[in-house]
Tab-separated table of C-alpha atoms in Angstrom:
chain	number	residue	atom	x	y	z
L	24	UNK	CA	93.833	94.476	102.818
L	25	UNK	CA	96.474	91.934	104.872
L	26	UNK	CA	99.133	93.095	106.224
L	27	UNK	CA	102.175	90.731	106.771
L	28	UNK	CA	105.489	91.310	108.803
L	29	UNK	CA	108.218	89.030	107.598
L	30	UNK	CA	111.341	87.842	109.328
L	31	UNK	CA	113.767	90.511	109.722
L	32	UNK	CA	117.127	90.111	107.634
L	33	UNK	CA	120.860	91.253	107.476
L	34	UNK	CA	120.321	92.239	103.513
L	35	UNK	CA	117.252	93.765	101.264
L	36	UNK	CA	118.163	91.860	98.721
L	37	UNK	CA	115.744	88.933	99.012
L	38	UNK	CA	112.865	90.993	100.218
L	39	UNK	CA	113.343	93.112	97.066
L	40	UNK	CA	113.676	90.152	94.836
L	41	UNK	CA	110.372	88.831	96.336
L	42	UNK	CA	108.996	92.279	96.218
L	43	UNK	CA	109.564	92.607	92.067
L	44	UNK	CA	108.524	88.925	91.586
L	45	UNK	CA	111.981	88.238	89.989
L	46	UNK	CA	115.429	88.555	90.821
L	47	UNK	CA	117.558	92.244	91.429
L	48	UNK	CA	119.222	93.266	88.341
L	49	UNK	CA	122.315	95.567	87.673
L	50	UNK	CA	120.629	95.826	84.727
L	51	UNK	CA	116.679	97.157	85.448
L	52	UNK	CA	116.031	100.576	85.540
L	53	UNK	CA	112.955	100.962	88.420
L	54	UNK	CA	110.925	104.408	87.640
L	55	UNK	CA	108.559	105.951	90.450
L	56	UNK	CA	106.076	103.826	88.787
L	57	UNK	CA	107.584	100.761	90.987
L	58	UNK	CA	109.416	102.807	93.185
L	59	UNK	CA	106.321	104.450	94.738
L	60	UNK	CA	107.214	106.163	97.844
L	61	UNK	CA	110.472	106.393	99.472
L	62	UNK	CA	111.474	107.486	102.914
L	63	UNK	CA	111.790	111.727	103.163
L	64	UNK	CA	115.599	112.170	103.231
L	65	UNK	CA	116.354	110.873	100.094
L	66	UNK	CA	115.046	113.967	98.429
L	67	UNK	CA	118.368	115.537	100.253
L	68	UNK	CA	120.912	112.532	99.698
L	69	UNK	CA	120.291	112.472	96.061
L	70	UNK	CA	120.529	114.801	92.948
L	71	UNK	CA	116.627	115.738	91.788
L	72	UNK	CA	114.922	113.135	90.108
L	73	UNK	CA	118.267	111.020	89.873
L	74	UNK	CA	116.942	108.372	92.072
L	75	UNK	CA	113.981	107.469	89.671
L	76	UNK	CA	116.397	105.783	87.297
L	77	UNK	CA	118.455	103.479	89.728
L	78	UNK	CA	118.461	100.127	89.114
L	79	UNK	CA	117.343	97.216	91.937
L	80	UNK	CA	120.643	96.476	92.647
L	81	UNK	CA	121.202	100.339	93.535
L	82	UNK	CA	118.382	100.407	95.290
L	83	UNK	CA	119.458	97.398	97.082
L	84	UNK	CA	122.846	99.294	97.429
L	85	UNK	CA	121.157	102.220	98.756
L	86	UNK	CA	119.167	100.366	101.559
L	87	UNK	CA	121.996	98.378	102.673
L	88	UNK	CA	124.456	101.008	103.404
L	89	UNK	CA	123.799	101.931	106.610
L	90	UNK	CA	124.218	98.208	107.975
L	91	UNK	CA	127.728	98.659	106.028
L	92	UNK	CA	128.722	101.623	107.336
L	93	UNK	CA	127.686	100.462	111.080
L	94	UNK	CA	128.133	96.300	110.775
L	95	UNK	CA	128.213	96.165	114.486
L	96	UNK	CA	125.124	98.465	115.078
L	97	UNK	CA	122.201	96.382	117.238
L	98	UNK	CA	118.745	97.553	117.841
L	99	UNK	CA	117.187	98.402	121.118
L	100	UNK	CA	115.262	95.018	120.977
L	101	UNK	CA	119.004	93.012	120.672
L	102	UNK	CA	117.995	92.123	116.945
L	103	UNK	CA	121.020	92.497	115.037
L	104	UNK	CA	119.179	92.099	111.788
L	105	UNK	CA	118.569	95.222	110.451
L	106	UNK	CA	115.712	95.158	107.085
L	107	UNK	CA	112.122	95.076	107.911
L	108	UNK	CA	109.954	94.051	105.342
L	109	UNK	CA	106.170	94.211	105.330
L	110	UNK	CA	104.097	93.465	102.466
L	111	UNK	CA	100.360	93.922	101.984
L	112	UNK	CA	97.975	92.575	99.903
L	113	UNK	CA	94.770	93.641	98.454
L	114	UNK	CA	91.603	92.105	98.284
L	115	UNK	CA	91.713	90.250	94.868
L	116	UNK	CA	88.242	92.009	93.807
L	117	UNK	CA	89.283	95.652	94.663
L	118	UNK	CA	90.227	98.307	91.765
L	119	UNK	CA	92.913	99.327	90.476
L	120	UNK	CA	94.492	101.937	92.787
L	121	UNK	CA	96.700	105.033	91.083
L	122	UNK	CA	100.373	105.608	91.804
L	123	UNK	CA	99.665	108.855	94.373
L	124	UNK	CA	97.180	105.775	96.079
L	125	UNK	CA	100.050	103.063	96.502
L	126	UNK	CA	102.318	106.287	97.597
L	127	UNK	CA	99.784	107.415	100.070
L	128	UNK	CA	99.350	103.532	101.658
L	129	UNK	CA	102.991	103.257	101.525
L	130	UNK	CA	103.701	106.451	103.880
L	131	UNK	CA	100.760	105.494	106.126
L	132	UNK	CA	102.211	101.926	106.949
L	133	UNK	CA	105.565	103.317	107.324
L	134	UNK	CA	104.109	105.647	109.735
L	135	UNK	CA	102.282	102.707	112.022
L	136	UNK	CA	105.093	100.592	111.510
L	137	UNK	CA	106.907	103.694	113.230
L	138	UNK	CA	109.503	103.867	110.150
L	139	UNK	CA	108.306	107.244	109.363
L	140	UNK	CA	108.398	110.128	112.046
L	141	UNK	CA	106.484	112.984	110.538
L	142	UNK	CA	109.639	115.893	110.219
L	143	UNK	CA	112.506	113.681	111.201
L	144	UNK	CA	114.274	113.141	107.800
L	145	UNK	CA	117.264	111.213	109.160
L	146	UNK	CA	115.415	108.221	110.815
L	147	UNK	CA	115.237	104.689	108.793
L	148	UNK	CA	116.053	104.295	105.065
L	149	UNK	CA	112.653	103.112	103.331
L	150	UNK	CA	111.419	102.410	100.090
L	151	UNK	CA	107.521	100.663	99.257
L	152	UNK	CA	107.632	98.859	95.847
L	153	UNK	CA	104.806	98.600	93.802
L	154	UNK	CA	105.485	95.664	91.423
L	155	UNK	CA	102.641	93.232	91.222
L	156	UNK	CA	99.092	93.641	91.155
L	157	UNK	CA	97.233	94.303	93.969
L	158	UNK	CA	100.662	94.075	96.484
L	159	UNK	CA	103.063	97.231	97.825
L	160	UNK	CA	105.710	96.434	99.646
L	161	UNK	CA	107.640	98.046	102.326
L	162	UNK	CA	111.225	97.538	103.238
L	163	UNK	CA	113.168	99.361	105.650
L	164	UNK	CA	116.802	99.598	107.328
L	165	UNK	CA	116.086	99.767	110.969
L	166	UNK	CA	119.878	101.594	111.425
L	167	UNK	CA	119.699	105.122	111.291
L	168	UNK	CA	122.096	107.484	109.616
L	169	UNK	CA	124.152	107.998	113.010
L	170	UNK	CA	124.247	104.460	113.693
L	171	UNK	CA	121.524	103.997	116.365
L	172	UNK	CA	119.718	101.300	115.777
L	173	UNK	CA	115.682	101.787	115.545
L	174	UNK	CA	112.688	99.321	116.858
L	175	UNK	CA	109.735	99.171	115.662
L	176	UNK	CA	107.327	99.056	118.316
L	177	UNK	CA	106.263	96.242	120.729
L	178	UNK	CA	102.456	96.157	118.974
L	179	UNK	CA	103.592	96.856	115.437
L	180	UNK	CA	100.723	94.006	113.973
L	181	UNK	CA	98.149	95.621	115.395
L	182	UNK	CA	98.820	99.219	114.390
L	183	UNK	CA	99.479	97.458	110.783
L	184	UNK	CA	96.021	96.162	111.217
L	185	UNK	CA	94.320	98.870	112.732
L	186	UNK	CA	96.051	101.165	109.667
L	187	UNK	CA	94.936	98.559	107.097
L	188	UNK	CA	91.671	98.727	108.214
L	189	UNK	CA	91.464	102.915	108.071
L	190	UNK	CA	92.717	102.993	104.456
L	191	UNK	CA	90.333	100.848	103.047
L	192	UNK	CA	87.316	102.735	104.285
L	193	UNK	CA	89.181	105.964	103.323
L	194	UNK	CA	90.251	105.118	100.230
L	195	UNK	CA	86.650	102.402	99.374
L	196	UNK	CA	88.624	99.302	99.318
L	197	UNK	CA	87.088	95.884	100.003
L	198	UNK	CA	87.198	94.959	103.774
L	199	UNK	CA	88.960	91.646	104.477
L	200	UNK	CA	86.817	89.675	106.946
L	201	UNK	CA	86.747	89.086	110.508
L	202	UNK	CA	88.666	85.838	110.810
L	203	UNK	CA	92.197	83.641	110.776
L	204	UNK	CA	92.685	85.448	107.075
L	205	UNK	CA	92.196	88.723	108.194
L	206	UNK	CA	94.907	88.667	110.760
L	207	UNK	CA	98.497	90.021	109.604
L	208	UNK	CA	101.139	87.251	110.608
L	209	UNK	CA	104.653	86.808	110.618
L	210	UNK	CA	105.858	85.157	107.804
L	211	UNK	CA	108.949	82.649	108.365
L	212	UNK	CA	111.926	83.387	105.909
L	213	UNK	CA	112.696	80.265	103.425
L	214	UNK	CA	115.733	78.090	105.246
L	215	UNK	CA	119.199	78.402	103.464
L	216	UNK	CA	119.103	75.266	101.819
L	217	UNK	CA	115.726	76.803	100.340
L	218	UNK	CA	117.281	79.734	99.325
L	219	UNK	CA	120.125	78.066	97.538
L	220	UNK	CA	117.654	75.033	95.920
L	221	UNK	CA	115.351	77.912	94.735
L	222	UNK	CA	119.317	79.288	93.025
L	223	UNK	CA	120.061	75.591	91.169
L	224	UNK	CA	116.847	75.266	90.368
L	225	UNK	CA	116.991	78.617	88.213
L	226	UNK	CA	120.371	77.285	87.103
L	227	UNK	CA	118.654	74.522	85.420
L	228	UNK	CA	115.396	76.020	84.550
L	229	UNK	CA	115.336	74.166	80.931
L	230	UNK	CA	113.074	77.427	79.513
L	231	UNK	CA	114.739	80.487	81.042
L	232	UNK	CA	118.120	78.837	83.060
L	233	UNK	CA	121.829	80.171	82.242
L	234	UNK	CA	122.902	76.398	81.248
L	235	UNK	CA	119.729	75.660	78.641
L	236	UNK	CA	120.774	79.475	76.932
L	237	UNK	CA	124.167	78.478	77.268
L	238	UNK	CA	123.383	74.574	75.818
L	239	UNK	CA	120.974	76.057	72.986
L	240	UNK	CA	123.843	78.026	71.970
L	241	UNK	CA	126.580	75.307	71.770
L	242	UNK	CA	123.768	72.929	69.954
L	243	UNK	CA	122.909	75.610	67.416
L	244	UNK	CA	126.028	76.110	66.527
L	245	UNK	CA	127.289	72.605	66.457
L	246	UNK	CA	124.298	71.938	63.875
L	247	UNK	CA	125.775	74.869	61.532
L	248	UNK	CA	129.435	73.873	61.774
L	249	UNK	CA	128.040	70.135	60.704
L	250	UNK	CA	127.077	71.861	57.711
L	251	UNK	CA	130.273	72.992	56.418
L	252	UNK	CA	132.076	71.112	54.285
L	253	UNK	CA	135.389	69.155	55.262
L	254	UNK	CA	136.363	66.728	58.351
L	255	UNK	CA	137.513	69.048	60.174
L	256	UNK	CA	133.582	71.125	60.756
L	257	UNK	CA	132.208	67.688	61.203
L	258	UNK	CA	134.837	66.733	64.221
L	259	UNK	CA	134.072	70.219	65.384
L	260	UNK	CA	130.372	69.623	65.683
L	261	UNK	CA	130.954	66.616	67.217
L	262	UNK	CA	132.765	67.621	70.226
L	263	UNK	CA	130.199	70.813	70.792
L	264	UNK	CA	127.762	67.995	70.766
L	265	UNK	CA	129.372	66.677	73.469
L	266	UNK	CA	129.709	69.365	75.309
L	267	UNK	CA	126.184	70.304	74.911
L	268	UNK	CA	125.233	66.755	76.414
L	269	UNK	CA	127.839	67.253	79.696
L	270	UNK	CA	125.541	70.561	80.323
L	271	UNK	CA	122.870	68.878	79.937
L	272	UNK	CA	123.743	66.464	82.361
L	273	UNK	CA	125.044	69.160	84.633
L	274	UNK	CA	121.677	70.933	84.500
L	275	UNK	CA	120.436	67.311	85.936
L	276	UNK	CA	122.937	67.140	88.469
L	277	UNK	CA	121.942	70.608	89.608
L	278	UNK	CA	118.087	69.487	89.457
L	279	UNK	CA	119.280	66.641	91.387
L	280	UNK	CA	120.467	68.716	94.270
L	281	UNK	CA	118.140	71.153	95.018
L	282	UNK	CA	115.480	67.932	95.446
L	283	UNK	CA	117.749	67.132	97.941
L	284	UNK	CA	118.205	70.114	99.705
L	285	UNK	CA	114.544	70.843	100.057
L	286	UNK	CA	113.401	66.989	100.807
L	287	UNK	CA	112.322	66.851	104.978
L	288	UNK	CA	115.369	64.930	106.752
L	289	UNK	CA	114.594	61.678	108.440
L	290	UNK	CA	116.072	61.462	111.856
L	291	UNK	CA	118.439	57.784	112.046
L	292	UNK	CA	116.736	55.300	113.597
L	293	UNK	CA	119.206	53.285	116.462
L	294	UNK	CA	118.983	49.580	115.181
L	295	UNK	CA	116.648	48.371	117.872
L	296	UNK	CA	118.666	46.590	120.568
L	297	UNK	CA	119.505	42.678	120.334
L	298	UNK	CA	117.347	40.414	122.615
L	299	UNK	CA	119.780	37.994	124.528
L	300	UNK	CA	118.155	35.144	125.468
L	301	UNK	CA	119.185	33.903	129.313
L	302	UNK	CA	120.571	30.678	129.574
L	303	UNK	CA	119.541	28.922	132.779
L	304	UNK	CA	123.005	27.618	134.626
């Protein structure tokens, strides 16, 4: 079991995205079967069992609130960003665990991470999402409900660490090994430009992109207009043939730029300076 603390953030929105595997939807209903453990006060702030049918945008919604209601709140470590995210991954030989397993891992990390204080239900907003195999992940707002800001503690890898290493021989999982591996490390969050080449590139995804949905639509339907009778279909299926191409060479254009956002910068190079030669008086 490795435990990983990522980069804090001002939103959950990406760590839940990268927590699911695939983008928040307004959409996707998330059941305690994903939604594993939650932190204790939500049993209070919402009507029973209404929470298990939010969607991940909700959810999102629901972690972010505090950092809305309190924009200018700031830890007592100066961080101003408040969502903690830690993720932890199992060995990939280990069983499958059972939901009350993933809930019980879930509330002990929260505890060593010192999101959790056994009887104090108005501390840090938490949820640990259970999406893909053999991975729960934890992510937090570090502003509590009065607007203090919360830090986690100074040694908060090694109790991670020290906690991973606990649950597996409690609940029989495969020990990671001594070594560079077993460590848990702070993962770097992806740059903006990143972020916003990883959003064209799902624009222009030519299997599951907006634009090819949007261009197999105008090409189907240019093909059954060209089957009507009449000039007046075939001009019609003409110019959505057209159109279909300009997406098509939008989707390009969009393929085009996130390569460019993502490729390393070269630092200018100062044309090296002109040798004058000296002319002897």
């Amino acid at each position: 079991m490795i435990p990983r603390l990522n980069e804090r953030t001002h939103t959950p929105h990406d760590p839940l995205a990268e927590a699911l595997g695939r983008l928040i939807s307004p959409n996707e209903g998330l059941t305690e079967y994903t939604v594993v453990a939650h932190w204790p006060g939500l049993d209070y702030f919402a009507p029973d069992d209404e929470q298990r049918t939010w969607t991940s945008v909700e959810w999102a919604e629901h972690l972010e609130d505090p950092y809305l209601e309190h924009p200018f709140a700031v830890s007592p470590d100066g961080d101003r960003r408040p969502i903690l995210h830690i993720d932890v991954r199992l060995h990939p030989d280990d069983r499958e665990l059972t939901g009350p397993e993933w809930a019980e891992i879930a509330h002990r990390l929260a505890r060593a991470a010192g999101i959790e204080i056994p009887g104090k239900e108005d501390g840090c907003r938490w949820i640990a999402v259970q999406a893909q195999s053999g991975r729960i992940d934890v992510i937090a707002n570090l502003i509590h409900l009065d607007g203090a800001g919360h830090a986690p503690p100074a040694d908060i890898l090694r109790r991670l660490a020290d906690e991973a290493r606990r649950i597996e021989q409690d609940l029989h999982l495969i020990p990671i090994r001594s070594g560079p591996a077993a460590r848990p490390a702070i993962r770097t969050a992806p740059t903006a430009s990143a972020q916003l080449a990883s959003v064209l590139t799902q624009l222009a995804d030519e299997q599951v992109g907006p634009l090819a949905t949007v261009r197999g639509l105008v090409e189907h339907t240019a093909h059954r207009i060209a089957r009507q009778p009449g000039a007046v279909g075939t001009e019609t299926a003409h110019r959505l043939e057209l159109i279909a191409r300009r997406l098509h060479a939008i989707q390009q254009d969009l393929d085009s730029a996130a390569a460019h956002l993502v490729q390393p910068r070269v630092a200018a190079v100062p044309p090296a300076a002109r040798r004058t030669a000296h002319r002897s008086p």
